[in-house]
Amino acid sequence: MTINRGIGGIAGQIAAELRHAVRTGRLTPGTRLPATRDLAADLRVSRGVVVEAYEQLVAEGFLVSRVGSGTHVAPAAAPRAEPPPGDREHAPYYGHRPTSPDLGLFPRERWLAALRHVLATAPGDALDYGDPGGVPELREELAGYLSRVRAADVRPDHVVVTGGVAQGLSLVLRVLAEPGRLRLAVEDPGSDRQLPLLRRAGADPVPVPVDEEGLDVAALAASRADAVLVTPAHQFPTGVVLSPARRAALMAWARDGDRIVLEDDYDAEFRFDREPVGCLQGLAPDRVVLSGSVSKSLAPGLRLGWVVAPARLAAAVRRARGELDLGSPVIEQYALAHFLRTGGYDKHLRRMRREYRVRRDALVEALARDLPEVRVRGIEAGLHVYLELPEGWDAERLVAAARELGLVAAPVSRTRGAGGPPAVVAGFARLPARRAAETVRGLNVLMSGHFRK
Amino acid sequence: MTINRGIGGIAGQIAAELRHAVRTGRLTPGTRLPATRDLAADLRVSRGVVVEAYEQLVAEGFLVSRVGSGTHVAPAAAPRAEPPPGDREHAPYYGHRPTSPDLGLFPRERWLAALRHVLATAPGDALDYGDPGGVPELREELAGYLSRVRAADVRPDHVVVTGGVAQGLSLVLRVLAEPGRLRLAVEDPGSDRQLPLLRRAGADPVPVPVDEEGLDVAALAASRADAVLVTPAHQFPTGVVLSPARRAALMAWARDGDRIVLEDDYDAEFRFDREPVGCLQGLAPDRVVLSGSVSKSLAPGLRLGWVVAPARLAAAVRRARGELDLGSPVIEQYALAHFLRTGGYDKHLRRMRREYRVRRDALVEALARDLPEVRVRGIEAGLHVYLELPEGWDAERLVAAARELGLVAAPVSRTRGAGGPPAVVAGFARLPARRAAETVRGLNVLMSGHFRK
């Protein structure tokens, strides 16, 4: 045993050495330890230090001590099984989705300035346990922002701050699914990635087809679902914007059957060619739950979003949040409130919209020129395009080729496996405009040969 | 309708005015709108602007337009019910718990420096969707810290970063309670506040008494529980440290019955008079799930904590997190990793420990001098003391009096209503040492009279 007099408490070091010896099996259960006097002499430390170390390990349960029989390694103190070599988990990478923003454009300086402002001005109590529904300042700013930009019909007490759209859905579904399970219609094609979350939250997903106008509301009515999850501003993955007729039919379906529409206001910030359509929630605030986040507008890693729900449901969601994790971290909530209040958020969005529009145009042009067989859809909004491939093309191969060239893509699978041509989604947010042409030419080359008609 | 040419798009303003008129019932369903040409002339704007506004509202579903019959307010566009006056929710204050730290001592400068470091150095991908189990850098630092300071037996892949102890418990219980419910022993007295969380996560709490040595393990064995939730380092609320014999008995109970011990390592950072006892997890890493957080050491508002679990359970908890909310915000995870790596966390803890010790000593001394009838317990660690009151004293009244004097206290209720003297917990973290004497003298005065023997 080696003692380093420079570092920390000597008793603590002796305890740590002995603990390690017990754990690794070097000291086996029942082994008698040297008398404190002897060990102290060996180590040239005072006896009190050894007594302290032994007492520590007795208190922890590694050693037992009985009057008149000395100190022994405890019977239950079995060595731990060392993990087999190579047992360390492989760390997968969770990012680089076709819908992810360009994180190189995250406004680091301005976000830091917002954090600095918060830490310089927030009272101490602001760092205490807070309202599980979110800090009041942020709920107020979000209510104003969503009313102004998304034509939502919202008061601050209808807003619950969440850790993103995923958590918002989890919470709302858990509340709606009490006490049984919820029959939840989902778009087909849709976000397969969400299905495990929906099921865990108590929902049984029922796929309903999406066509050129968006969700097929007649099929929805036939599905006997209690609620539906939709992406009306820019359907994932097809990019279709829900048509006015379908919006009306969807609202009628909800009202007539006292049903709930879960509106994922995914990609609504990025409508390029005209004003974005207002959210469904603004039409029927008593029937629609609106979810959104800053994952596309700022960064997914912030895990910051919101739910807007009718008052009673909002109160239940907030209670559920209080009984799950006591709410979101507060400093970044205050920072986002500050960013919204001072116009930094709007300014950042305007800048991003301009930049992404240029990137979208470059990709769409290059596709039209160099991959004319591919039908490009859903370009009005969002950070990805939907590519319908000719029959016989291999979507998986196109995805691999695209990723190799720096274009993040993912294959589209129909939930029900119903027909339709093979398709992929491709995200243009991370593809600089100047690289679009060479990327698509590269795709053309890689996709030539027998994978192509 | 007034148009402000200085602000935003004119079409957007017209749309917003009309939307508002429909919502408030000023324009009722079926009402025909003026022809675009007429409204444009009235407002002195170009006709295209009015067309754009109408189209926007048709797209949103507020208006309907049919060829040859003009534009009408949509049939379903009912006005929203305005909230009755005074319906705004009263915002309760969630903080000021007896166990809360002094947030005036939060290291704002150093935390901001850590945030600045992260924003200056983290690659863009660090802000993308991340591992739902937490960023690898933080899991590594926490594994090192918990091994070193809490004698835990932990590898980084056993660590799951959480939004605090509450969320850690929620996640672990949900996994353990699949598919049925979990019979979970809890300490009595214990944290009543946690009970709704435990029930919502699928556990049925079974109270087991706590005595002078901590949890009564014989009673635990008789309870037929599948798992137990304990606070061994400093029991809440009594402040008892679990005795060595009980630690051994508890570990034997867990091993013999293949049961799980949930260790809430509450207050472990603040052991004042000697080295803190190592955590239970270090004794039986295959049977114990350790939860902790920075809520006491830094601030509850950070919502940052951890779970250390056996490999298989850790993987399941991480998966559950991925299917709940995709993980904790990343910037503050990186900041905490930096704070741990550079020694800032240890330094802050040492400073806090010194300061809280002084405050504890001042309160305990003042109580001994001016309220000698009160028995003070659980002073070895943590941020609160447990006060046993003489029979006949009114705990609620003492709590109210203490809060009036700036000492945050809460009454203790036995889950089973079993006997014992009336008691309260009082937090000394926010009571400066120089104010302890006058506070206790004030309590003495306020508690005099018929509430006192």
PDB file of C-alpha atoms in Angstrom, chain B residues 12-110:
ATOM      1  CA  GLY B  12     -50.391  39.623 -42.619  1.00  0.00           C
ATOM      2  CA  GLN B  13     -51.941  42.538 -40.731  1.00  0.00           C
ATOM      3  CA  ILE B  14     -55.205  42.315 -42.642  1.00  0.00           C
ATOM      4  CA  ALA B  15     -55.305  38.556 -42.044  1.00  0.00           C
ATOM      5  CA  ALA B  16     -54.661  39.054 -38.323  1.00  0.00           C
ATOM      6  CA  GLU B  17     -57.472  41.641 -38.044  1.00  0.00           C
ATOM      7  CA  LEU B  18     -59.937  39.387 -39.840  1.00  0.00           C
ATOM      8  CA  ARG B  19     -58.866  36.346 -37.812  1.00  0.00           C
ATOM      9  CA  HIS B  20     -59.434  38.281 -34.628  1.00  0.00           C
ATOM     10  CA  ALA B  21     -62.874  39.422 -35.861  1.00  0.00           C
ATOM     11  CA  VAL B  22     -63.892  35.813 -36.542  1.00  0.00           C
ATOM     12  CA  ARG B  23     -62.583  34.605 -33.203  1.00  0.00           C
ATOM     13  CA  THR B  24     -64.312  37.232 -31.166  1.00  0.00           C
ATOM     14  CA  GLY B  25     -67.595  36.641 -33.025  1.00  0.00           C
ATOM     15  CA  ARG B  26     -67.613  40.071 -34.658  1.00  0.00           C
ATOM     16  CA  LEU B  27     -67.714  38.203 -37.974  1.00  0.00           C
ATOM     17  CA  THR B  28     -70.138  35.276 -37.596  1.00  0.00           C
ATOM     18  CA  PRO B  29     -70.063  31.996 -39.554  1.00  0.00           C
ATOM     19  CA  GLY B  30     -71.576  32.411 -43.022  1.00  0.00           C
ATOM     20  CA  THR B  31     -70.968  36.167 -43.191  1.00  0.00           C
ATOM     21  CA  ARG B  32     -69.971  37.222 -46.681  1.00  0.00           C
ATOM     22  CA  LEU B  33     -66.788  39.263 -46.862  1.00  0.00           C
ATOM     23  CA  PRO B  34     -66.428  42.336 -49.065  1.00  0.00           C
ATOM     24  CA  ALA B  35     -65.059  41.697 -52.537  1.00  0.00           C
ATOM     25  CA  THR B  36     -61.272  41.977 -52.546  1.00  0.00           C
ATOM     26  CA  ARG B  37     -61.487  44.970 -54.917  1.00  0.00           C
ATOM     27  CA  ASP B  38     -63.764  46.885 -52.530  1.00  0.00           C
ATOM     28  CA  LEU B  39     -61.797  46.142 -49.390  1.00  0.00           C
ATOM     29  CA  ALA B  40     -58.576  47.076 -51.144  1.00  0.00           C
ATOM     30  CA  ALA B  41     -60.086  50.419 -52.154  1.00  0.00           C
ATOM     31  CA  ASP B  42     -61.346  51.025 -48.609  1.00  0.00           C
ATOM     32  CA  LEU B  43     -57.957  50.312 -47.112  1.00  0.00           C
ATOM     33  CA  ARG B  44     -56.022  51.974 -49.920  1.00  0.00           C
ATOM     34  CA  VAL B  45     -53.896  48.934 -50.520  1.00  0.00           C
ATOM     35  CA  SER B  46     -53.389  46.966 -53.694  1.00  0.00           C
ATOM     36  CA  ARG B  47     -55.933  44.281 -54.453  1.00  0.00           C
ATOM     37  CA  GLY B  48     -53.205  41.624 -54.453  1.00  0.00           C
ATOM     38  CA  VAL B  49     -52.583  42.289 -50.772  1.00  0.00           C
ATOM     39  CA  VAL B  50     -56.222  41.593 -49.867  1.00  0.00           C
ATOM     40  CA  VAL B  51     -56.238  38.478 -52.039  1.00  0.00           C
ATOM     41  CA  GLU B  52     -53.181  37.256 -50.171  1.00  0.00           C
ATOM     42  CA  ALA B  53     -54.851  37.885 -46.804  1.00  0.00           C
ATOM     43  CA  TYR B  54     -58.044  36.075 -47.842  1.00  0.00           C
ATOM     44  CA  GLU B  55     -56.057  33.139 -49.240  1.00  0.00           C
ATOM     45  CA  GLN B  56     -54.126  32.887 -46.020  1.00  0.00           C
ATOM     46  CA  LEU B  57     -57.337  32.648 -43.978  1.00  0.00           C
ATOM     47  CA  VAL B  58     -58.869  30.182 -46.432  1.00  0.00           C
ATOM     48  CA  ALA B  59     -55.755  28.040 -46.050  1.00  0.00           C
ATOM     49  CA  GLU B  60     -56.077  28.258 -42.284  1.00  0.00           C
ATOM     50  CA  GLY B  61     -59.794  27.380 -42.397  1.00  0.00           C
ATOM     51  CA  PHE B  62     -61.247  30.653 -41.075  1.00  0.00           C
ATOM     52  CA  LEU B  63     -62.747  31.539 -44.450  1.00  0.00           C
ATOM     53  CA  VAL B  64     -64.212  29.501 -47.310  1.00  0.00           C
ATOM     54  CA  SER B  65     -64.208  30.599 -50.927  1.00  0.00           C
ATOM     55  CA  ARG B  66     -66.211  29.115 -53.745  1.00  0.00           C
ATOM     56  CA  VAL B  67     -66.116  30.176 -57.373  1.00  0.00           C
ATOM     57  CA  GLY B  68     -69.044  32.478 -58.139  1.00  0.00           C
ATOM     58  CA  SER B  69     -70.209  32.926 -54.561  1.00  0.00           C
ATOM     59  CA  GLY B  70     -67.447  35.059 -53.018  1.00  0.00           C
ATOM     60  CA  THR B  71     -65.653  34.578 -49.700  1.00  0.00           C
ATOM     61  CA  HIS B  72     -67.499  33.741 -46.453  1.00  0.00           C
ATOM     62  CA  VAL B  73     -66.622  33.108 -42.851  1.00  0.00           C
ATOM     63  CA  ALA B  74     -66.314  29.311 -42.497  1.00  0.00           C
ATOM     64  CA  PRO B  75     -69.282  27.532 -40.867  1.00  0.00           C
ATOM     65  CA  ALA B  76     -67.120  25.943 -38.153  1.00  0.00           C
ATOM     66  CA  ALA B  77     -65.259  29.115 -37.267  1.00  0.00           C
ATOM     67  CA  ALA B  78     -67.040  29.636 -33.958  1.00  0.00           C
ATOM     68  CA  PRO B  79     -65.811  32.396 -31.662  1.00  0.00           C
ATOM     69  CA  ARG B  80     -63.717  31.163 -28.819  1.00  0.00           C
ATOM     70  CA  ALA B  81     -65.102  31.387 -25.344  1.00  0.00           C
ATOM     71  CA  GLU B  82     -63.285  34.191 -23.576  1.00  0.00           C
ATOM     72  CA  PRO B  83     -62.015  33.115 -20.184  1.00  0.00           C
ATOM     73  CA  PRO B  84     -64.094  34.469 -17.316  1.00  0.00           C
ATOM     74  CA  PRO B  85     -62.295  37.292 -15.492  1.00  0.00           C
ATOM     75  CA  GLY B  86     -60.156  36.005 -12.653  1.00  0.00           C
ATOM     76  CA  ASP B  87     -59.729  32.618 -14.326  1.00  0.00           C
ATOM     77  CA  ARG B  88     -56.003  33.166 -14.591  1.00  0.00           C
ATOM     78  CA  GLU B  89     -54.275  30.601 -12.525  1.00  0.00           C
ATOM     79  CA  HIS B  90     -52.620  31.657  -9.313  1.00  0.00           C
ATOM     80  CA  ALA B  91     -48.919  30.905  -9.613  1.00  0.00           C
ATOM     81  CA  PRO B  92     -47.736  29.017  -6.531  1.00  0.00           C
ATOM     82  CA  TYR B  93     -44.104  29.147  -5.457  1.00  0.00           C
ATOM     83  CA  TYR B  94     -42.438  25.763  -5.700  1.00  0.00           C
ATOM     84  CA  GLY B  95     -39.188  26.495  -3.950  1.00  0.00           C
ATOM     85  CA  HIS B  96     -38.041  27.253  -0.411  1.00  0.00           C
ATOM     86  CA  ARG B  97     -37.968  23.682   0.747  1.00  0.00           C
ATOM     87  CA  PRO B  98     -36.203  22.958   4.040  1.00  0.00           C
ATOM     88  CA  THR B  99     -33.710  20.961   1.999  1.00  0.00           C
ATOM     89  CA  SER B 100     -32.941  23.662  -0.560  1.00  0.00           C
ATOM     90  CA  PRO B 101     -29.446  25.132  -0.682  1.00  0.00           C
ATOM     91  CA  ASP B 102     -28.673  28.836  -0.369  1.00  0.00           C
ATOM     92  CA  LEU B 103     -29.035  29.951  -3.963  1.00  0.00           C
ATOM     93  CA  GLY B 104     -27.355  33.238  -3.172  1.00  0.00           C
ATOM     94  CA  LEU B 105     -24.150  31.180  -3.077  1.00  0.00           C
ATOM     95  CA  PHE B 106     -24.633  29.644  -6.526  1.00  0.00           C
ATOM     96  CA  PRO B 107     -21.275  30.111  -8.327  1.00  0.00           C
ATOM     97  CA  ARG B 108     -22.673  32.255 -11.119  1.00  0.00           C
ATOM     98  CA  GLU B 109     -19.355  33.494 -12.422  1.00  0.00           C
ATOM     99  CA  ARG B 110     -17.811  30.064 -12.527  1.00  0.00           C
TER     100      ARG B 110
END
